[in-house]
């Protein structure tokens, strides 16, 4: 199979150029993920729009970062796990939380652990959470609206995770210090 073209703003198809310009302006570099997604204006647009929508959810910035990193780790996405480690650090996410998610370990804060656990099981079980698992999540202090909002985050990250799986997206120079490889199973 021919490799997916890694576009710049200049080489991107017309329908992708504006999205890439915005991303590059916001991030101060153009992540390779977007360069790959630019091959399809529909996917790069869908991904960025879903990101905006997830950004408007009721989750705190820390919770959003936990969700993104957990989804990426659960889906074994080398690229998104690395980039969401970098993003988490940019938002001052504690190293303990980042490392526990990357290593698939329990978080010490019970509410944040409920979020990590529920996010991972929703990905693993393709949304087929049991009533008890839903009740446990709600009992930790989350609400039904947030279950639906979480699905937006899962949908968004699934797009990027799957793109990275099939395209074998190379890590950006800025992201290489945060490289990740799957390690151990959940420690309880």
Coordinates of C-alpha atoms in Angstrom, one line a residue:
X1 CA 0.0 0.0 0.0
X2 CA 1.2 3.5 -0.8
X3 CA 1.9 5.6 2.2
X4 CA -0.6 8.4 3.1
X5 CA 0.7 11.8 2.0
X6 CA 1.8 14.1 4.8
X7 CA 0.5 17.5 3.7
X8 CA 1.6 21.0 4.6
X9 CA -0.7 23.9 4.4
X10 CA 0.7 24.6 0.9
X11 CA 0.2 21.0 -0.5
X12 CA -3.1 20.3 1.1
X13 CA -6.3 19.9 -1.0
X14 CA -8.3 23.1 -1.2
X15 CA -11.0 21.9 1.3
X16 CA -8.3 21.2 4.0
X17 CA -6.2 24.3 3.7
X18 CA -8.2 26.6 6.0
X19 CA -8.4 24.0 8.7
X20 CA -4.6 23.4 8.6
X21 CA -4.0 27.2 8.7
X22 CA -6.1 27.5 11.9
X23 CA -4.4 24.5 13.5
X24 CA -0.9 25.7 12.7
X25 CA -1.8 29.2 14.0
X26 CA -3.2 27.8 17.3
X27 CA -0.5 25.2 18.0
X28 CA 2.5 27.0 16.5
X29 CA 3.2 23.9 14.3
X30 CA 1.2 21.6 12.2
X31 CA 0.9 18.2 13.8
X32 CA 1.5 15.3 11.4
X33 CA -1.9 13.9 12.3
X34 CA -3.5 16.9 10.6
X35 CA -1.1 16.6 7.7
X36 CA -2.3 13.0 7.1
X37 CA -6.0 13.9 7.7
X38 CA -5.7 16.7 5.1
X39 CA -5.9 14.0 2.4
X40 CA -9.7 14.1 3.2
X41 CA -11.2 17.5 3.8
X42 CA -14.2 15.7 5.4
X43 CA -12.2 13.9 8.0
X44 CA -10.0 16.8 9.0
X45 CA -13.1 19.0 9.2
X46 CA -15.1 16.4 11.2
X47 CA -12.2 15.9 13.6
X48 CA -11.7 19.6 14.3
X49 CA -15.4 20.3 14.7
X50 CA -15.9 17.4 17.1
X51 CA -12.9 18.7 19.0
X52 CA -14.6 22.1 19.3
X53 CA -17.8 20.4 20.5
X54 CA -16.0 18.3 23.0
X55 CA -14.2 21.5 24.2
X56 CA -17.6 22.9 25.0
X57 CA -18.7 20.0 27.3
X58 CA -19.1 20.3 31.1
X59 CA -15.8 18.5 31.8
X60 CA -13.0 20.5 33.3
X61 CA -9.8 20.8 31.3
X62 CA -8.1 18.2 33.5
X63 CA -11.0 15.8 32.9
X64 CA -10.9 16.4 29.1
X65 CA -7.2 15.6 29.2
X66 CA -7.8 12.5 31.2
X67 CA -10.5 11.4 28.7
X68 CA -8.3 12.1 25.6
X69 CA -5.2 10.4 27.1
X70 CA -7.3 7.4 28.4
X71 CA -9.0 6.8 25.0
X72 CA -5.7 7.1 23.1
X73 CA -4.0 4.7 25.6
X74 CA -6.9 2.2 25.5
X75 CA -6.9 2.3 21.7
X76 CA -3.1 1.8 21.8
X77 CA -2.5 4.8 19.7
X78 CA 1.2 5.7 19.8
X79 CA 0.7 9.1 18.3
X80 CA -2.2 10.4 20.3
X81 CA -0.9 9.0 23.6
X82 CA 2.3 11.0 23.0
X83 CA 0.6 14.2 21.9
X84 CA -1.9 14.1 24.7
X85 CA 0.9 13.6 27.2
X86 CA 2.4 16.8 25.7
X87 CA -0.9 18.6 25.8
X88 CA -1.5 17.4 29.4
X89 CA 1.8 18.8 30.5
X90 CA 1.0 22.1 28.7
X91 CA -2.1 22.3 30.9
X92 CA -0.2 21.4 34.0
X93 CA -1.7 18.0 34.4
X94 CA 0.1 16.3 37.2
X95 CA 2.8 13.8 36.1
X96 CA 1.4 11.2 38.4
X97 CA -1.9 11.2 36.6
X98 CA -0.2 11.2 33.1
X99 CA 2.1 8.3 34.1
X100 CA -0.7 6.3 35.7
X101 CA -2.9 6.6 32.6
X102 CA 0.1 5.8 30.2
X103 CA 0.9 2.8 32.4
X104 CA -2.8 1.8 32.7
X105 CA -2.7 2.2 36.5
X106 CA -5.4 3.3 38.9
X107 CA -5.6 7.1 39.7
X108 CA -5.4 8.0 43.3
X109 CA -8.3 10.5 43.2
X110 CA -11.5 8.3 43.3
X111 CA -13.6 10.7 41.1
X112 CA -10.9 10.9 38.4
X113 CA -10.3 7.2 38.6
X114 CA -14.0 6.7 38.0
X115 CA -13.7 8.9 34.9
X116 CA -10.6 7.0 33.7
X117 CA -12.1 3.6 34.3
X118 CA -15.5 4.5 32.7
X119 CA -13.8 6.0 29.7
X120 CA -11.6 2.9 29.2
X121 CA -14.5 0.5 29.6
X122 CA -16.7 2.5 27.2
X123 CA -13.9 2.2 24.6
X124 CA -13.2 -1.4 25.3
X125 CA -16.8 -2.4 25.4
X126 CA -17.8 -0.2 22.4
X127 CA -20.4 1.6 24.6
X128 CA -22.0 -1.5 26.1
X129 CA -21.6 -0.4 29.8
X130 CA -23.7 -2.3 32.3
X131 CA -26.2 -0.7 34.5
X132 CA -23.8 -1.2 37.4
X133 CA -20.9 0.4 35.6
X134 CA -23.1 3.4 34.7
X135 CA -24.3 3.6 38.3
X136 CA -20.7 3.5 39.5
X137 CA -19.8 6.4 37.2
X138 CA -22.9 8.4 38.3
X139 CA -22.1 7.6 42.0
X140 CA -18.7 9.1 41.6
X141 CA -20.2 12.5 41.0
X142 CA -20.8 12.6 37.2
X143 CA -24.2 12.9 35.5
X144 CA -26.1 11.5 32.6
X145 CA -25.3 14.5 30.4
X146 CA -21.6 13.8 30.9
X147 CA -22.0 10.2 29.8
X148 CA -23.3 11.6 26.5
X149 CA -20.6 14.2 26.4
X150 CA -18.0 11.5 26.9
X151 CA -19.3 9.8 23.8
X152 CA -18.4 12.9 21.8
X153 CA -14.8 12.7 23.1
X154 CA -14.7 9.0 22.3
X155 CA -15.9 9.6 18.8
X156 CA -13.4 12.4 18.2
X157 CA -10.4 10.4 19.5
X158 CA -11.5 7.3 17.6
X159 CA -11.2 9.2 14.4
X160 CA -7.6 10.3 15.2
X161 CA -6.6 6.9 16.7
X162 CA -7.8 5.0 13.7
X163 CA -6.1 7.4 11.2
X164 CA -2.9 6.9 13.1
X165 CA -3.3 3.2 13.1
X166 CA -3.7 2.9 9.4
X167 CA -1.3 5.7 8.4
X168 CA 1.4 4.9 11.0
X169 CA 1.6 8.7 11.6
X170 CA 5.2 9.6 12.5
X171 CA 5.7 11.6 15.7
X172 CA 6.4 15.2 15.3
X173 CA 9.8 16.5 16.6
X174 CA 7.9 18.4 19.3
X175 CA 6.1 15.2 20.4
X176 CA 9.1 12.8 20.3
X177 CA 10.1 13.5 23.9
X178 CA 6.6 12.1 25.0
X179 CA 6.8 8.9 22.9
X180 CA 4.8 5.9 24.3
X181 CA 4.8 2.2 23.8
X182 CA 2.2 -0.1 25.4
X183 CA 3.4 -1.7 28.6
X184 CA 1.7 -3.5 31.5
X185 CA -1.9 -4.3 32.2
X186 CA -4.0 -2.6 34.8
X187 CA -2.6 -2.8 38.3
X188 CA -5.3 -2.8 41.1

